[in-house]
Tab-separated table of C-alpha atoms in Angstrom:
chain	number	residue	atom	x	y	z
A	1	UNK	CA	3.002	57.398	-3.241
A	2	UNK	CA	5.631	58.777	-0.660
A	3	UNK	CA	6.218	55.451	0.963
A	4	UNK	CA	8.001	54.299	-2.174
A	5	UNK	CA	10.545	57.172	-2.344
A	6	UNK	CA	12.378	56.151	0.819
A	7	UNK	CA	13.271	52.854	-0.824
A	8	UNK	CA	15.896	54.157	-3.317
A	9	UNK	CA	18.453	51.711	-2.175
A	10	UNK	CA	17.755	48.293	-3.127
A	11	UNK	CA	17.475	46.187	-0.020
A	12	UNK	CA	20.196	43.483	0.280
A	13	UNK	CA	21.116	40.935	3.205
A	14	UNK	CA	24.727	41.394	1.973
A	15	UNK	CA	25.005	45.082	1.765
A	16	UNK	CA	27.177	45.572	4.653
A	17	UNK	CA	28.791	42.075	4.780
A	18	UNK	CA	32.605	42.150	3.988
A	19	UNK	CA	34.766	39.144	3.846
A	20	UNK	CA	37.599	38.705	6.388
A	21	UNK	CA	40.919	37.206	5.425
A	22	UNK	CA	42.080	34.444	7.547
A	23	UNK	CA	44.902	34.977	10.070
A	24	UNK	CA	48.295	34.268	9.143
A	25	UNK	CA	48.760	31.321	11.305
A	26	UNK	CA	45.535	29.656	9.457
A	27	UNK	CA	47.021	29.833	6.158
A	28	UNK	CA	49.950	28.286	4.342
A	29	UNK	CA	52.906	30.633	3.331
A	30	UNK	CA	56.083	30.416	1.023
A	31	UNK	CA	54.870	27.520	-1.252
A	32	UNK	CA	56.660	27.578	-4.701
A	33	UNK	CA	53.731	26.398	-6.695
A	34	UNK	CA	54.571	24.803	-9.962
A	35	UNK	CA	54.784	27.267	-13.098
A	36	UNK	CA	54.122	24.585	-15.577
A	37	UNK	CA	51.357	26.008	-18.118
A	38	UNK	CA	49.009	23.294	-17.811
A	39	UNK	CA	45.219	23.437	-17.205
A	40	UNK	CA	44.808	21.691	-13.827
A	41	UNK	CA	44.267	23.010	-10.285
A	42	UNK	CA	47.786	22.131	-8.988
A	43	UNK	CA	46.553	21.036	-5.637
A	44	UNK	CA	44.174	18.212	-4.013
A	45	UNK	CA	42.936	17.893	-0.660
A	46	UNK	CA	41.282	15.343	1.542
A	47	UNK	CA	40.146	14.995	5.076
A	48	UNK	CA	43.767	14.742	6.306
A	49	UNK	CA	46.331	16.463	3.741
A	50	UNK	CA	46.544	19.234	1.144
A	51	UNK	CA	48.830	18.258	-1.485
A	52	UNK	CA	50.422	21.139	-3.932
A	53	UNK	CA	52.301	20.625	-7.114
A	54	UNK	CA	55.495	22.590	-6.515
A	55	UNK	CA	58.496	23.768	-8.695
A	56	UNK	CA	61.330	21.419	-8.700
A	57	UNK	CA	64.718	21.405	-10.452
A	58	UNK	CA	65.026	19.057	-13.064
A	59	UNK	CA	62.346	16.637	-12.287
A	60	UNK	CA	58.686	16.715	-10.840
A	61	UNK	CA	57.364	17.140	-7.350
A	62	UNK	CA	54.510	17.903	-5.045
A	63	UNK	CA	54.320	18.822	-1.471
A	64	UNK	CA	52.098	17.246	1.132
A	65	UNK	CA	51.108	19.264	4.207
A	66	UNK	CA	48.852	17.974	7.019
A	67	UNK	CA	45.608	20.324	7.205
A	68	UNK	CA	46.338	20.888	10.923
A	69	UNK	CA	49.988	22.297	10.096
A	70	UNK	CA	49.403	25.691	8.945
A	71	UNK	CA	51.651	28.793	8.872
A	72	UNK	CA	54.964	29.177	7.164
A	73	UNK	CA	56.036	26.220	5.431
A	74	UNK	CA	59.852	25.259	5.889
A	75	UNK	CA	61.743	25.650	2.594
A	76	UNK	CA	63.295	22.346	3.365
A	77	UNK	CA	59.775	20.584	3.772
A	78	UNK	CA	60.241	17.137	2.462
A	79	UNK	CA	58.626	16.459	-1.105
A	80	UNK	CA	57.272	13.614	-2.906
A	81	UNK	CA	59.669	13.398	-5.812
A	82	UNK	CA	60.091	10.461	-8.202
A	83	UNK	CA	59.069	11.884	-11.642
A	84	UNK	CA	61.752	12.741	-14.040
A	85	UNK	CA	59.624	15.538	-15.359
A	86	UNK	CA	57.017	18.165	-14.056
A	87	UNK	CA	53.923	16.733	-12.370
A	88	UNK	CA	50.801	17.698	-14.280
A	89	UNK	CA	48.007	16.421	-12.069
A	90	UNK	CA	47.316	14.908	-8.462
A	91	UNK	CA	44.323	13.099	-7.084
A	92	UNK	CA	43.896	11.591	-3.503
A	93	UNK	CA	42.309	8.261	-3.370
A	94	UNK	CA	38.640	8.214	-2.311
A	95	UNK	CA	38.949	5.116	0.008
A	96	UNK	CA	42.413	5.795	1.592
A	97	UNK	CA	43.186	9.202	2.994
A	98	UNK	CA	47.034	8.192	2.762
A	99	UNK	CA	47.282	7.269	-0.794
A	100	UNK	CA	47.599	9.752	-3.584
A	101	UNK	CA	48.292	9.356	-7.410
A	102	UNK	CA	50.268	11.729	-9.651
A	103	UNK	CA	50.563	12.154	-13.433
A	104	UNK	CA	53.566	13.529	-15.201
A	105	UNK	CA	55.055	14.865	-18.385
A	106	UNK	CA	57.407	11.755	-18.187
A	107	UNK	CA	54.566	9.662	-19.557
A	108	UNK	CA	54.216	7.703	-16.017
A	109	UNK	CA	51.608	7.740	-13.410
A	110	UNK	CA	52.687	7.077	-9.790
A	111	UNK	CA	50.744	6.021	-6.662
A	112	UNK	CA	52.216	6.925	-3.302
A	113	UNK	CA	51.836	6.040	0.233
A	114	UNK	CA	51.967	9.261	2.509
A	115	UNK	CA	52.515	8.486	6.270
A	116	UNK	CA	50.467	10.309	8.875
A	117	UNK	CA	53.738	11.931	10.411
A	118	UNK	CA	55.812	14.400	8.130
A	119	UNK	CA	58.738	12.399	6.994
A	120	UNK	CA	62.421	13.503	7.667
A	121	UNK	CA	63.386	13.296	3.912
A	122	UNK	CA	61.658	13.283	0.628
A	123	UNK	CA	59.434	10.456	-0.379
A	124	UNK	CA	61.124	8.821	-3.430
A	125	UNK	CA	59.508	5.504	-3.879
A	126	UNK	CA	56.213	5.123	-5.078
A	127	UNK	CA	54.020	2.167	-4.229
A	128	UNK	CA	53.374	1.395	-8.076
A	129	UNK	CA	54.595	3.084	-11.365
A	130	UNK	CA	51.819	2.643	-14.096
A	131	UNK	CA	53.660	2.823	-17.583
A	132	UNK	CA	51.373	2.690	-20.771
A	133	UNK	CA	51.197	6.179	-21.952
A	134	UNK	CA	53.466	7.347	-24.832
A	135	UNK	CA	53.138	11.062	-24.210
A	136	UNK	CA	52.667	13.242	-20.999
A	137	UNK	CA	50.044	12.324	-18.836
A	138	UNK	CA	47.868	15.459	-17.720
A	139	UNK	CA	44.869	14.087	-16.210
A	140	UNK	CA	44.232	11.300	-13.457
A	141	UNK	CA	41.007	10.561	-11.481
A	142	UNK	CA	40.345	7.625	-8.986
A	143	UNK	CA	37.217	5.630	-9.757
A	144	UNK	CA	34.826	6.875	-7.198
A	145	UNK	CA	33.344	3.610	-6.006
A	146	UNK	CA	35.574	0.659	-7.082
A	147	UNK	CA	38.559	0.216	-5.074
A	148	UNK	CA	42.303	0.579	-6.714
A	149	UNK	CA	40.913	1.472	-10.053
A	150	UNK	CA	42.538	4.586	-11.487
A	151	UNK	CA	41.886	6.438	-14.890
A	152	UNK	CA	44.592	8.276	-16.656
A	153	UNK	CA	44.466	10.462	-19.884
A	154	UNK	CA	47.388	11.638	-21.826
A	155	UNK	CA	48.481	13.729	-24.658
A	156	UNK	CA	48.295	10.601	-26.764
A	157	UNK	CA	44.647	11.065	-27.055
A	158	UNK	CA	44.405	7.809	-24.789
A	159	UNK	CA	42.295	7.015	-21.799
A	160	UNK	CA	43.736	4.002	-19.495
A	161	UNK	CA	41.821	2.433	-16.656
A	162	UNK	CA	44.427	0.851	-14.139
A	163	UNK	CA	44.329	-1.848	-11.557
A	164	UNK	CA	46.540	-0.262	-8.936
A	165	UNK	CA	46.677	-3.401	-6.817
A	166	UNK	CA	48.418	-5.224	-9.770
A	167	UNK	CA	49.825	-2.200	-11.546
A	168	UNK	CA	48.314	-3.698	-14.850
A	169	UNK	CA	46.233	-2.011	-17.447
A	170	UNK	CA	42.452	-2.810	-17.057
A	171	UNK	CA	41.597	-1.479	-20.469
A	172	UNK	CA	42.605	1.407	-23.139
A	173	UNK	CA	39.958	3.336	-24.652
A	174	UNK	CA	41.704	4.114	-27.935
A	175	UNK	CA	40.387	5.618	-31.209
A	176	UNK	CA	37.774	7.775	-29.365
A	177	UNK	CA	39.415	10.989	-29.217
A	178	UNK	CA	40.869	12.414	-32.302
A	179	UNK	CA	42.765	15.316	-30.528
A	180	UNK	CA	43.951	16.566	-26.901
A	181	UNK	CA	41.740	15.401	-24.052
A	182	UNK	CA	40.766	18.346	-21.737
A	183	UNK	CA	39.243	16.893	-19.104
A	184	UNK	CA	37.434	13.717	-17.909
A	185	UNK	CA	34.843	13.065	-14.973
A	186	UNK	CA	33.207	10.150	-13.523
A	187	UNK	CA	29.409	9.936	-12.735
A	188	UNK	CA	28.385	9.400	-9.313
A	189	UNK	CA	28.840	5.527	-9.246
A	190	UNK	CA	31.471	5.358	-11.728
A	191	UNK	CA	29.475	3.550	-14.517
A	192	UNK	CA	30.109	6.446	-17.007
A	193	UNK	CA	32.724	8.948	-18.048
A	194	UNK	CA	32.455	12.319	-19.554
A	195	UNK	CA	35.285	13.698	-21.552
A	196	UNK	CA	35.903	17.074	-23.300
A	197	UNK	CA	38.325	17.345	-26.142
A	198	UNK	CA	39.930	19.722	-28.381
A	199	UNK	CA	37.950	18.581	-31.371
A	200	UNK	CA	35.167	20.369	-29.522
A	201	UNK	CA	33.088	17.244	-28.688
A	202	UNK	CA	31.801	16.216	-25.309
A	203	UNK	CA	31.442	12.568	-25.126
A	204	UNK	CA	29.852	10.141	-22.465
A	205	UNK	CA	31.768	6.898	-22.574
A	206	UNK	CA	30.546	3.524	-21.051
A	207	UNK	CA	34.024	1.913	-20.015
A	208	UNK	CA	32.720	-1.404	-19.614
A	209	UNK	CA	31.476	-1.374	-23.093
A	210	UNK	CA	34.352	0.533	-24.348
A	211	UNK	CA	31.633	2.556	-26.342
A	212	UNK	CA	30.678	6.376	-26.694
A	213	UNK	CA	26.990	6.136	-25.505
A	214	UNK	CA	26.259	10.104	-26.127
A	215	UNK	CA	27.962	13.035	-27.994
A	216	UNK	CA	27.522	16.594	-28.198
A	217	UNK	CA	29.331	18.781	-30.900
A	218	UNK	CA	30.369	22.167	-30.151
A	219	UNK	CA	28.455	22.712	-26.591
A	220	UNK	CA	30.467	26.032	-26.853
A	221	UNK	CA	31.422	28.000	-30.017
A	222	UNK	CA	34.723	29.472	-28.644
A	223	UNK	CA	37.991	28.040	-29.474
A	224	UNK	CA	39.084	27.853	-25.758
A	225	UNK	CA	39.128	24.647	-23.726
A	226	UNK	CA	35.851	23.263	-22.706
A	227	UNK	CA	35.343	21.237	-19.457
A	228	UNK	CA	32.463	19.213	-18.377
A	229	UNK	CA	31.327	17.294	-15.002
A	230	UNK	CA	28.567	14.941	-14.342
A	231	UNK	CA	25.579	16.351	-12.006
A	232	UNK	CA	24.161	14.060	-9.571
A	233	UNK	CA	21.079	13.554	-11.743
A	234	UNK	CA	23.156	12.428	-14.955
A	235	UNK	CA	22.920	15.509	-16.668
A	236	UNK	CA	26.059	17.352	-17.987
A	237	UNK	CA	27.314	20.716	-16.911
A	238	UNK	CA	29.854	22.272	-19.124
A	239	UNK	CA	32.179	25.567	-18.924
A	240	UNK	CA	33.449	27.182	-22.240
A	241	UNK	CA	33.419	30.426	-24.333
A	242	UNK	CA	31.372	31.939	-26.974
A	243	UNK	CA	32.858	32.968	-30.379
A	244	UNK	CA	33.460	36.404	-28.875
A	245	UNK	CA	35.214	34.856	-26.009
A	246	UNK	CA	32.669	35.406	-23.204
A	247	UNK	CA	32.206	32.910	-20.737
A	248	UNK	CA	29.499	30.367	-20.784
A	249	UNK	CA	27.858	27.744	-18.747
A	250	UNK	CA	26.001	24.805	-20.231
A	251	UNK	CA	23.531	22.305	-18.849
A	252	UNK	CA	22.763	19.229	-21.179
A	253	UNK	CA	20.619	16.224	-21.081
A	254	UNK	CA	22.781	13.805	-23.312
């Protein structure tokens, strides 16, 4: 019928919608983001601050910017510098917007107190330094519900839980990963961990029992790194690649 022929173009709400870049005064400019080849997001944000891992000669550093203070970043803006090698991951504490942890190639994890005002000089003294890994530490993640509990995972294939208040190791999950750990995530209440590993396995770990409670081999066949997170309902969402290097997403009930 002739009525059909008018609708050649597919109707779409978004056909004439175009994104607007924000104005210059609403973005941050002139930040020298770290060039370390490591699979991390290099930034972390909370309701008060944006933190970004930056280039730093010799040691490792990250920059903390108040969310309200957008625009061009002064090249002498103070940094958080204490690590002796590049910073690989940063994570804001979920219970205190002025506390951030950093993990580094120097094998340590440091926890920092960041003031609400912009300090005049670099912050060089961490609140606590956590030492227990024998190789570089690429992953850190605060426990979502328990205060002062921080997880770190290193290239020594080790996952360590720390009591940040005392600086002591709560437990080390050894002999669970046969190769490099790609990522670690907590479930909603922090009773379980999910990890992905170079050995192509996704593991669900109960840290209290120090046991692997579920495992999935090869959720994606490709050789490139797999990542996994817990969904709110306890299912696990993964990203990876097929044998032909096509991107894949997976949802698993382990």
